[in-house]
mmCIF file of C-alpha atoms and ligand atoms in Angstrom:
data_model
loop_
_atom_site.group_PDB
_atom_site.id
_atom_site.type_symbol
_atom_site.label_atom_id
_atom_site.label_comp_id
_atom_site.label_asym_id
_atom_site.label_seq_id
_atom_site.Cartn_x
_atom_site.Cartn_y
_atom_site.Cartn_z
ATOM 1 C CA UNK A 4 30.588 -15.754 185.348
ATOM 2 C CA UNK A 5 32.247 -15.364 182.080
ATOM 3 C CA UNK A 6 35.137 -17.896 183.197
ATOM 4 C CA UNK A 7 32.677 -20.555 183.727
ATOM 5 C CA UNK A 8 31.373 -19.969 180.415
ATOM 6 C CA UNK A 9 27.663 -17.807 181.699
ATOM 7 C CA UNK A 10 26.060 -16.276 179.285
ATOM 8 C CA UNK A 11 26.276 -12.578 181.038
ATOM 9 C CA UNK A 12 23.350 -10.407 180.922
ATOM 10 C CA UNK A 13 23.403 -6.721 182.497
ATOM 11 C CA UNK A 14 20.425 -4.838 183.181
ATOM 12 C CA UNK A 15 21.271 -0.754 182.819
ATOM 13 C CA UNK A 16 19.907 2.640 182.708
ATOM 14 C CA UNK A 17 20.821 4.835 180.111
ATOM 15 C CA UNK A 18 22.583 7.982 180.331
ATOM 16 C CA UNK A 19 23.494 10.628 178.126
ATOM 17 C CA UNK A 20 27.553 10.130 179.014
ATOM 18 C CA UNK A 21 28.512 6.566 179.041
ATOM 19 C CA UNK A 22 29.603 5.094 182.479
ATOM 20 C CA UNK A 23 31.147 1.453 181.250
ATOM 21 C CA UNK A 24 34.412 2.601 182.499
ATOM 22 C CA UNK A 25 34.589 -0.280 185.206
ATOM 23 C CA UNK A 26 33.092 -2.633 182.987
ATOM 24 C CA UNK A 27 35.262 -1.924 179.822
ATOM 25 C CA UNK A 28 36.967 -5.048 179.798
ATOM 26 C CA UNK A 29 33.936 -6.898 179.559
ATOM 27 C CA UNK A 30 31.785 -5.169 177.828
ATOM 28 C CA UNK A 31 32.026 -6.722 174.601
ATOM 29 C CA UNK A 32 31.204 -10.323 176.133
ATOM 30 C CA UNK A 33 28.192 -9.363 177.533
ATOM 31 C CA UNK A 34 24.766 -8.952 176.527
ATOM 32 C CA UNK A 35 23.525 -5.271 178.164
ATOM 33 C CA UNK A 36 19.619 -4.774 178.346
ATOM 34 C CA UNK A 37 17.581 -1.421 179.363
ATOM 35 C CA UNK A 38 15.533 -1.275 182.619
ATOM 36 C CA UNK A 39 15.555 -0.003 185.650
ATOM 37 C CA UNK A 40 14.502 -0.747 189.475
ATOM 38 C CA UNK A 41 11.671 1.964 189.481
ATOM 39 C CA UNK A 42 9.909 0.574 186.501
ATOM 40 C CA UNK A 43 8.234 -2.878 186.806
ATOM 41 C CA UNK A 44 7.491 -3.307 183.710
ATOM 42 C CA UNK A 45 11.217 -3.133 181.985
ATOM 43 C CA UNK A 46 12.177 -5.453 184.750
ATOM 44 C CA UNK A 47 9.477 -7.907 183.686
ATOM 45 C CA UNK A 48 10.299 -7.820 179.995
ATOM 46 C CA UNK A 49 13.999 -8.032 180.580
ATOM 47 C CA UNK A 50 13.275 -11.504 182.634
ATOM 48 C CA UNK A 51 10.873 -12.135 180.173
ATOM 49 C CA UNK A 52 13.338 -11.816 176.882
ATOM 50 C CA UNK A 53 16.482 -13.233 178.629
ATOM 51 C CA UNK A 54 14.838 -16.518 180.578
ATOM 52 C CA UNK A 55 17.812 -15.987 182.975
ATOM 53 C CA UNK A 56 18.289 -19.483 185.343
ATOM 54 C CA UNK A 57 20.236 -16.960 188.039
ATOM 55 C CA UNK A 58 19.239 -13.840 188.797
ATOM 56 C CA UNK A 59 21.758 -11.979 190.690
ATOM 57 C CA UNK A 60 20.533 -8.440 192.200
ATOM 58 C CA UNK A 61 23.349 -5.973 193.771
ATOM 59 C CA UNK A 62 21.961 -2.834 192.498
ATOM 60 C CA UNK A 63 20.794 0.162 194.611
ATOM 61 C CA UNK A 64 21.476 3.644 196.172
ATOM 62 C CA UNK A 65 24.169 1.746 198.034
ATOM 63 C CA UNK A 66 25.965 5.407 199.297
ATOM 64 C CA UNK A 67 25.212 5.005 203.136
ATOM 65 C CA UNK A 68 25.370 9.179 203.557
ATOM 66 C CA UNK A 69 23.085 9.655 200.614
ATOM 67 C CA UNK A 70 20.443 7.752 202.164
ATOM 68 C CA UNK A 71 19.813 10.537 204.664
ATOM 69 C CA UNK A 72 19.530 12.969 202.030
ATOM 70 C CA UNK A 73 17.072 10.823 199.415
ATOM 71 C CA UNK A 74 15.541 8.445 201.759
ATOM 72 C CA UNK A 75 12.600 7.887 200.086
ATOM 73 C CA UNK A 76 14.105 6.899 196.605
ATOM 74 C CA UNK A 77 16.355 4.942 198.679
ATOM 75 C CA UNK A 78 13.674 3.045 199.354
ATOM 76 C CA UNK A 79 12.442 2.905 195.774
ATOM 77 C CA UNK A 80 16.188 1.496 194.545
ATOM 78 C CA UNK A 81 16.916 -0.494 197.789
ATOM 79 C CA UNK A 82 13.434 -1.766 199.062
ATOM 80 C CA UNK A 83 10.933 -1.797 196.663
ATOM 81 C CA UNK A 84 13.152 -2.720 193.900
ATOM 82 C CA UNK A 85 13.936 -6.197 195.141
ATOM 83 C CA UNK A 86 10.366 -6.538 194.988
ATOM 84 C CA UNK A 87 9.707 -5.641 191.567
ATOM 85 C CA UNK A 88 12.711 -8.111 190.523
ATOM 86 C CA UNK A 89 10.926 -10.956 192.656
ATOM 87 C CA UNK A 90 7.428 -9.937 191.056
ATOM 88 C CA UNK A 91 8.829 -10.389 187.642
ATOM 89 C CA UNK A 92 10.464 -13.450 188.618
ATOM 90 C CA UNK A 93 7.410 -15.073 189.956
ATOM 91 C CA UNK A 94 5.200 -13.899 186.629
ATOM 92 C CA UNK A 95 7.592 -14.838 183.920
ATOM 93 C CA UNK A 96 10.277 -16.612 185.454
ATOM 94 C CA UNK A 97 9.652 -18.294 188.818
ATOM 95 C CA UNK A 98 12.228 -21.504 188.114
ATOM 96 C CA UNK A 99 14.883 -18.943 188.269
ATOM 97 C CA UNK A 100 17.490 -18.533 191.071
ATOM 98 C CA UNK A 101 17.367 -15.158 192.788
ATOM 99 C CA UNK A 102 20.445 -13.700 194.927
ATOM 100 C CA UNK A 103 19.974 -10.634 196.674
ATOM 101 C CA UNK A 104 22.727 -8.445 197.750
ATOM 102 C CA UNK A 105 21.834 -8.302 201.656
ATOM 103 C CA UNK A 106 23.988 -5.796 203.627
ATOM 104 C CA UNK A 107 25.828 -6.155 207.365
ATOM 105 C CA UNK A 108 24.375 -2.786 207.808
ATOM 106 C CA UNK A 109 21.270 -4.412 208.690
ATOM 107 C CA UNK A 110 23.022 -4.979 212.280
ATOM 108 C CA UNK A 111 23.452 -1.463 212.346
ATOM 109 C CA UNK A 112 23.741 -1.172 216.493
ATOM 110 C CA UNK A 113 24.674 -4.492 216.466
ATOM 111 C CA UNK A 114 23.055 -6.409 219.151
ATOM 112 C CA UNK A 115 24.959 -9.191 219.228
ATOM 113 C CA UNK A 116 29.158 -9.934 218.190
ATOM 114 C CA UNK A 117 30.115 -11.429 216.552
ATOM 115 C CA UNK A 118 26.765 -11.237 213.708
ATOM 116 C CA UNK A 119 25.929 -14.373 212.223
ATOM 117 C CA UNK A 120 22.464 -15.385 210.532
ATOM 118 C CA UNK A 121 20.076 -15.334 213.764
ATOM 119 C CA UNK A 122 21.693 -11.842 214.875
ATOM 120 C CA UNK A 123 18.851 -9.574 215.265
ATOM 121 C CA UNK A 124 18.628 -6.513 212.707
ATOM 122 C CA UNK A 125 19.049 -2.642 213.978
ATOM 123 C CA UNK A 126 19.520 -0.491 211.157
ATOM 124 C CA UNK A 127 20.403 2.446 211.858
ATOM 125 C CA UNK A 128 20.197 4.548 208.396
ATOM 126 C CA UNK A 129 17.844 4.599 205.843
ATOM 127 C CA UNK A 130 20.030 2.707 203.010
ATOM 128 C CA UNK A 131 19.936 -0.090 206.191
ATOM 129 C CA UNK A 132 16.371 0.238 206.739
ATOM 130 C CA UNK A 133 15.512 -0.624 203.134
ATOM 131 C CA UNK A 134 18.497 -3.311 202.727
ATOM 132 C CA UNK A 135 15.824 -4.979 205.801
ATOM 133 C CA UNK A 136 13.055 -4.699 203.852
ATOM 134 C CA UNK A 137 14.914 -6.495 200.794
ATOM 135 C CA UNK A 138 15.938 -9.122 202.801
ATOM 136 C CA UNK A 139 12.800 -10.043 204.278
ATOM 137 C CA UNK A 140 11.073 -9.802 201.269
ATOM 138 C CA UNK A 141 13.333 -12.219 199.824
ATOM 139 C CA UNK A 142 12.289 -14.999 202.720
ATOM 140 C CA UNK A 143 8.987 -14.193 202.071
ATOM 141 C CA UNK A 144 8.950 -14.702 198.111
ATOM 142 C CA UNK A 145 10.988 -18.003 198.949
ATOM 143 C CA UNK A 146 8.239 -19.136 202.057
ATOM 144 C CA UNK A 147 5.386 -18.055 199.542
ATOM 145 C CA UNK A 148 6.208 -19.029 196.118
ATOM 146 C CA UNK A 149 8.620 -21.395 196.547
ATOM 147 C CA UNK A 150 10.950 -19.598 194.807
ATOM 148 C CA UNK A 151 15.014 -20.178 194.796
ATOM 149 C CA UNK A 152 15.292 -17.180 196.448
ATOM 150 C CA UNK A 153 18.180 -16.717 199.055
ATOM 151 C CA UNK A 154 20.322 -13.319 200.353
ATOM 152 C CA UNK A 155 23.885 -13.452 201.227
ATOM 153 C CA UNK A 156 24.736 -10.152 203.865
ATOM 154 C CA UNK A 157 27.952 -9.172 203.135
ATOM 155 C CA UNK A 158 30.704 -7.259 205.319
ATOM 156 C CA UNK A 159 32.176 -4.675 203.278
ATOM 157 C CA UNK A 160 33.654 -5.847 200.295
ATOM 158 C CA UNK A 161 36.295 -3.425 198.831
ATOM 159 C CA UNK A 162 38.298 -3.680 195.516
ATOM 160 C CA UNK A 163 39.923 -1.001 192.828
ATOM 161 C CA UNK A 164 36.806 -0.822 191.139
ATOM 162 C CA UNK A 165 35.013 0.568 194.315
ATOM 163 C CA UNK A 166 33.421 3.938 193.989
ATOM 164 C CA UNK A 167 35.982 7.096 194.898
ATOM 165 C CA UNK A 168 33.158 8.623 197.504
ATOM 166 C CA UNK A 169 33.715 5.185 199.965
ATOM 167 C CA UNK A 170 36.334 5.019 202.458
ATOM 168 C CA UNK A 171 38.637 2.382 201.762
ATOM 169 C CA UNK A 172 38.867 3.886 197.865
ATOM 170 C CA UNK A 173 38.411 7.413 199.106
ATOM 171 C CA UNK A 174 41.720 6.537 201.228
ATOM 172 C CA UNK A 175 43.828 4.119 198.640
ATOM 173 C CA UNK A 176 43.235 6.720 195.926
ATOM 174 C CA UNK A 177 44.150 9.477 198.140
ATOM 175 C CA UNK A 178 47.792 7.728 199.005
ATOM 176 C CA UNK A 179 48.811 7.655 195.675
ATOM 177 C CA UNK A 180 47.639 11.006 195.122
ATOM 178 C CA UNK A 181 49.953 12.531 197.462
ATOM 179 C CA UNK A 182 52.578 9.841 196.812
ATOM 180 C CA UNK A 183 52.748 11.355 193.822
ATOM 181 C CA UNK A 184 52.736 15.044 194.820
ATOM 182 C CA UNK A 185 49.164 15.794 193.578
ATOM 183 C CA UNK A 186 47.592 16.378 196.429
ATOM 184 C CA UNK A 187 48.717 16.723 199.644
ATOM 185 C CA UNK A 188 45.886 15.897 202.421
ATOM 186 C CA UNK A 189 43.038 13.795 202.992
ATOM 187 C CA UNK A 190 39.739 15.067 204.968
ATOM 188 C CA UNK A 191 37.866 12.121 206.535
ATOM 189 C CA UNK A 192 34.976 11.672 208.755
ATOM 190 C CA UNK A 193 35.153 9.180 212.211
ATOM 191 C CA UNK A 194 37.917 7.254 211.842
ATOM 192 C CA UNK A 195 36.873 4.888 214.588
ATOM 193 C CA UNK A 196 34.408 3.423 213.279
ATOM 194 C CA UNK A 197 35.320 -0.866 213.077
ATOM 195 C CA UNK A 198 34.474 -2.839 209.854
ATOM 196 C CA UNK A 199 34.999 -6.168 208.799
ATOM 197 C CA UNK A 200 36.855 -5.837 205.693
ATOM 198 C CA UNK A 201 37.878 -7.985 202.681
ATOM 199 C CA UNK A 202 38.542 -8.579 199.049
ATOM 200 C CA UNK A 203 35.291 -8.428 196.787
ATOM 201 C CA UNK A 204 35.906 -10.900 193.797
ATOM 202 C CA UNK A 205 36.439 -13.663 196.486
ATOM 203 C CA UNK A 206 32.656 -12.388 198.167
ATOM 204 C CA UNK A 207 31.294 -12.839 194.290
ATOM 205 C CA UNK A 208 32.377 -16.728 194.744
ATOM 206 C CA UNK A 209 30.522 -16.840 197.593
ATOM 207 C CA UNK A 210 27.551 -15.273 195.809
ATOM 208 C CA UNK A 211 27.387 -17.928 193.230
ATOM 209 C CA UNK A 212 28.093 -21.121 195.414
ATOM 210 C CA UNK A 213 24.939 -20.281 197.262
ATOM 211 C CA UNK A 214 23.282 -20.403 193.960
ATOM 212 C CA UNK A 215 24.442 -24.134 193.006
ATOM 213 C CA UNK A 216 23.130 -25.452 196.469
ATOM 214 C CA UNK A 217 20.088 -27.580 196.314
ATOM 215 C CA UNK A 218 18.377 -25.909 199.055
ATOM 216 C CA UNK A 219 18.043 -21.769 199.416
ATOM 217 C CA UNK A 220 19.537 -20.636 202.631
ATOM 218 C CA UNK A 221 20.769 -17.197 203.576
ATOM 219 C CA UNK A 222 24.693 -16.554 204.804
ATOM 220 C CA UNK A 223 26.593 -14.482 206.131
ATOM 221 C CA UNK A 224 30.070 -13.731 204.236
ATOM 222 C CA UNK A 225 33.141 -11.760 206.288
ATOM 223 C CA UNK A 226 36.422 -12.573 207.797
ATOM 224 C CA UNK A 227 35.362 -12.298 211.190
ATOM 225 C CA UNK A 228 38.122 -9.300 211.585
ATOM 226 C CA UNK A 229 37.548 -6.271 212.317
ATOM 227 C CA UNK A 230 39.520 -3.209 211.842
ATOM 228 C CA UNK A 231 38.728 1.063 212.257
ATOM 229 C CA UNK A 232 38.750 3.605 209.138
ATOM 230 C CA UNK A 233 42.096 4.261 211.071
ATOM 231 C CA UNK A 234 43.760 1.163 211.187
ATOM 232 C CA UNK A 235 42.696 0.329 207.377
ATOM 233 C CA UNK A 236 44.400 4.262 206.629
ATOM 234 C CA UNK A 237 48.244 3.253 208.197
ATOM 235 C CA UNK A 238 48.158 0.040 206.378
ATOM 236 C CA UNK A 239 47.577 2.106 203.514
ATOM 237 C CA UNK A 240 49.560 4.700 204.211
ATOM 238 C CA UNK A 241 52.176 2.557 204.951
ATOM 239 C CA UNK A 242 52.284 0.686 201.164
ATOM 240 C CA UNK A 243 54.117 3.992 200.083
ATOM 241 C CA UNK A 244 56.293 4.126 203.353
ATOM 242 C CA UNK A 245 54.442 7.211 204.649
ATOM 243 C CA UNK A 246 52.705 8.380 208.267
ATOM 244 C CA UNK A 247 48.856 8.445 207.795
ATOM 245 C CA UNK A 248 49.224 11.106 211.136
ATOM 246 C CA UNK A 249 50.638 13.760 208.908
ATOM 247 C CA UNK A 250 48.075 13.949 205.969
ATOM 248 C CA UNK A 251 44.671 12.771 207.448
ATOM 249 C CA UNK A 252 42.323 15.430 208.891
ATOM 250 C CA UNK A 253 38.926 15.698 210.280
ATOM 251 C CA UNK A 254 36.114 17.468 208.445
ATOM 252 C CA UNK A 255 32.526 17.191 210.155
ATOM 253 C CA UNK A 256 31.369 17.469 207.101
ATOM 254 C CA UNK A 257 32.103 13.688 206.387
ATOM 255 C CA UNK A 258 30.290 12.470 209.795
ATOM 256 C CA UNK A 259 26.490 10.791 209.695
ATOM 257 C CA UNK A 260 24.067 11.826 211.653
ATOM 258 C CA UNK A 261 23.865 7.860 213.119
ATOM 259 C CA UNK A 262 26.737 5.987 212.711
ATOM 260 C CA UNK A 263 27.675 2.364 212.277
ATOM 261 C CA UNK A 264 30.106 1.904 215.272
ATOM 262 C CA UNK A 265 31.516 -2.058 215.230
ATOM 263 C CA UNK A 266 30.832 -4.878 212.840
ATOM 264 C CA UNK A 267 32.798 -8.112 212.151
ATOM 265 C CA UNK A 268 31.086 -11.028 210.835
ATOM 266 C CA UNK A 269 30.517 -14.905 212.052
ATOM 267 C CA UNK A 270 31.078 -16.768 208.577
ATOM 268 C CA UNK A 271 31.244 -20.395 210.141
ATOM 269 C CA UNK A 272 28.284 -21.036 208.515
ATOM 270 C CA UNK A 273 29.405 -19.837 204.914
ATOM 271 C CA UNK A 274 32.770 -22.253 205.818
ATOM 272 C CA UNK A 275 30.575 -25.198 206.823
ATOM 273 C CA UNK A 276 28.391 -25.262 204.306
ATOM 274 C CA UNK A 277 29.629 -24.037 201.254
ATOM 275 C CA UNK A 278 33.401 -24.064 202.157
ATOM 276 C CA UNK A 279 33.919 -20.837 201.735
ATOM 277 C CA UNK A 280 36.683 -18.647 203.467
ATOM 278 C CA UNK A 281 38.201 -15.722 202.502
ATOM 279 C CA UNK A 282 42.040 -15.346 201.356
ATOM 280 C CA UNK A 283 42.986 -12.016 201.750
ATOM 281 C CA UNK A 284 42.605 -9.975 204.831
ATOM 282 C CA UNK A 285 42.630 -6.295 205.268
ATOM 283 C CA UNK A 286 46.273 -5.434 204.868
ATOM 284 C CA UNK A 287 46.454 -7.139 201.795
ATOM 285 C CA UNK A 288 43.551 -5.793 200.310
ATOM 286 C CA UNK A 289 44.579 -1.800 200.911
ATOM 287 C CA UNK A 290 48.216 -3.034 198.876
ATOM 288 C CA UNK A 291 45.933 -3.845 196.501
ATOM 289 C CA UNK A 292 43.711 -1.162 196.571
ATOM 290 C CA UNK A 293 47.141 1.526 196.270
ATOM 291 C CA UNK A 294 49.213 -0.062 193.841
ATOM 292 C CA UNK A 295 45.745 -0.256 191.692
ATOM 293 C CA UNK A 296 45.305 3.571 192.362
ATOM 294 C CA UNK A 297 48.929 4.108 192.059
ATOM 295 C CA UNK A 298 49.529 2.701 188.498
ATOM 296 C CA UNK A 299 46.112 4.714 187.486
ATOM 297 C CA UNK A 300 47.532 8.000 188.824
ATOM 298 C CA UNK A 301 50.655 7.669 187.016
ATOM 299 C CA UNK A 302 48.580 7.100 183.715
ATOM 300 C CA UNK A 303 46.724 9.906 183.817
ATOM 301 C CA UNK A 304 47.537 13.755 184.215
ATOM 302 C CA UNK A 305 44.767 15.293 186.743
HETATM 303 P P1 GDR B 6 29.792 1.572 204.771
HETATM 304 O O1 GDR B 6 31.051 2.023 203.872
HETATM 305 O O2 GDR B 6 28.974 2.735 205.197
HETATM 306 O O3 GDR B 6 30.306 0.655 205.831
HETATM 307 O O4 GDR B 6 28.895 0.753 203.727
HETATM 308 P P2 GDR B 6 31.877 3.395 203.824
HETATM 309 O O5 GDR B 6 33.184 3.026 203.245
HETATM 310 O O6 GDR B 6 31.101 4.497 203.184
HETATM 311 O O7 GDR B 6 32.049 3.794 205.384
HETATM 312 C C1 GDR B 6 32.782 2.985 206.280
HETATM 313 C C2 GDR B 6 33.105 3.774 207.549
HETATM 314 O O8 GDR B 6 34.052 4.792 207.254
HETATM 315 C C3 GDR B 6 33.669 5.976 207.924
HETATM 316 N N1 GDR B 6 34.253 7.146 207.259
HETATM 317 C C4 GDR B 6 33.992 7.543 205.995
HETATM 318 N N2 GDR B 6 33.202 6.995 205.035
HETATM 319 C C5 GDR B 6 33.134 7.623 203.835
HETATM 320 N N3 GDR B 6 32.383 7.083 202.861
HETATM 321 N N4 GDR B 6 33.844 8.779 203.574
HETATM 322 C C6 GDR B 6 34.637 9.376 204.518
HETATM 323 O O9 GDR B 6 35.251 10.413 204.276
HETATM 324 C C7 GDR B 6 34.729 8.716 205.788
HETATM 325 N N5 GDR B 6 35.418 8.980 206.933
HETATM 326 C C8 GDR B 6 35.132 8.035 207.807
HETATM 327 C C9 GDR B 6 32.150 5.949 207.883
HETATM 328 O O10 GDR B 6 31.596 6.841 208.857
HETATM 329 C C10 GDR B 6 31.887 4.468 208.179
HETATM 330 O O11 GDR B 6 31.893 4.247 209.562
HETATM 331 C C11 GDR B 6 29.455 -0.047 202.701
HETATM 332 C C12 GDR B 6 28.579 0.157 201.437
HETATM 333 O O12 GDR B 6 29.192 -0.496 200.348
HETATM 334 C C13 GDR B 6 27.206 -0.415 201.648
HETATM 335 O O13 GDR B 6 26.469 -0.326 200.429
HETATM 336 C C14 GDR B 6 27.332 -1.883 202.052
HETATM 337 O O14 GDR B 6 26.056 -2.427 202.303
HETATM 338 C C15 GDR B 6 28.203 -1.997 203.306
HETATM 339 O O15 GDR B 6 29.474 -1.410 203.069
HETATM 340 C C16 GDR B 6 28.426 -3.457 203.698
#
């Protein structure tokens, strides 16, 4: 947004440490204000002071296992925040554009493959029970109010900047770990387990080119691969030359009590309509991922 000259606005919650680390190089362009998605009303001022004309909303509890053990402010972050956003937009601010983050998690047991925008919805965890309830809410401020108010689901969308606690990070950051002699195994959950992976700055351009159409419309944004936890570990593995077979292991601990078994998106629509197709596929991205994690390791001491 900054390239193409945005005036950036970021909503936060304060905390007593500071957590700008993956914002660091930005956050002197940017203008940061204080609310939160449990409190209406700092949401409504925030709207209120800025007069944003796009609205983009990807927070929440996001953490698919933690969603089993906070469900219910899960659905405080994940559901009933989107509505709080779309209440303030429709007091203060209802000529504004509203994205919401919509998740491929909604398919859950997927019902149909490939998922495209009429695939039925079968969550099957709380974070994608609530990610439902934000996306129909979003149709339903758009059918009621007329608001510019669309919801892109997204495939998983991995970069370096993705939290160490998710797989593809959890993995990348593990390789150059034990690359570099600091640790010497990695304990993993079901490795089976098929995702449709790619590269998450080129799902961001997605995210705004469905906010310079004319006409709201929901899409789905993938690569319409799909690889396991396994397959995504050797091509990781293998960016440092070693054998994912001798370092992985199996820890329960790391398995959900309902789990997410094969995904892989239908993006023709996101091609036809907004010509949008993503460039790097899933071998790519873990090179990216490890030589990220690699020249971080190196840097520090731990
Ligand atoms: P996901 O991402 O649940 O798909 O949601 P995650 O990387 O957490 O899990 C992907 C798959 O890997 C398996 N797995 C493990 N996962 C984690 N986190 N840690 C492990 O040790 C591990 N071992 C195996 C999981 O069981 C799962 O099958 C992500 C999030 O970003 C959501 O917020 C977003 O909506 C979706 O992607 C699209």
């Amino acid at each position: 947004m900054l390239t193409k000259n945005y005036d950036v606005y970021g909503v936060n919650r304060r905390t007593s440490t500071s957590n700008y680390d993956r914002i660091k190089d930005i956050v002197d362009k940017i203008t940061l204000v204080q609310g939160d998605l449990l409190d209406q009303h700092s949401l409504t001022s925030a709207i209120h002071e800025i007069q944003p004309d796009e609205i983009y909303n990807l927070a929440a509890q996001s953490f698919v296992p933690t969603s089993w053990n906070q469900p219910v402010l899960t659905g405080e972050f994940t559901a009933l925040g989107v509505t709080r956003i779309l209440e303030a937009i429709r007091l203060v601010r209802p000529e504004a554009k509203f994205y919401q983050a919509s998740s491929s998690e909604m398919f859950g047991k997927a019902q149909k493959t490939p998922q495209d925008e009429k695939t039925p919805f079968y969550p099957r965890s709380p974070y994608g029970v609530a990610k439902v309830y934000g996306h129909w809410i979003t149709v339903n401020y758009r059918e009621s109010y007329n608001i510019f108010a669309v919801s892109g689901i997204l495939f998983n969308h991995e970069s370096p900047r993705r939290g160490l606690e998710f797989s593809t990070r959890k993995i990348c950051h593990a390789v150059a770990r034990i690359k570099l002699k600091k640790q010497k195994t990695l304990k993993l959950g079901n490795l089976k387990s098929k995702r449709d992976w790619g590269y998450a700055p080129e799902y961001v351009e997605a995210m705004w080119l469905m906010l310079q159409r004319s006409k709201p419309q929901d899409f789905v944004i993938g690569t319409g691969e799909t690889h396991s936890v396994e397959e995504f570990a050797e091509a990781a593995f293998a960016v440092v030359g070693l054998d994912w077979r001798k370092y992985i292991e199996i820890d329960k601990k790391f398995l959900r009590p309902a789990e997410v078994d094969y995904l892989v998106a239908d993006p023709s629509e996101a091609r036809r309509i907004l010509g949008w197709k993503h460039r790097t596929d899933y071998r790519k991205l873990a090179e990216i991922m490890v030589l990220a994690d690699l020249e971080r390791e190196r840097e520090s001491r731990g």
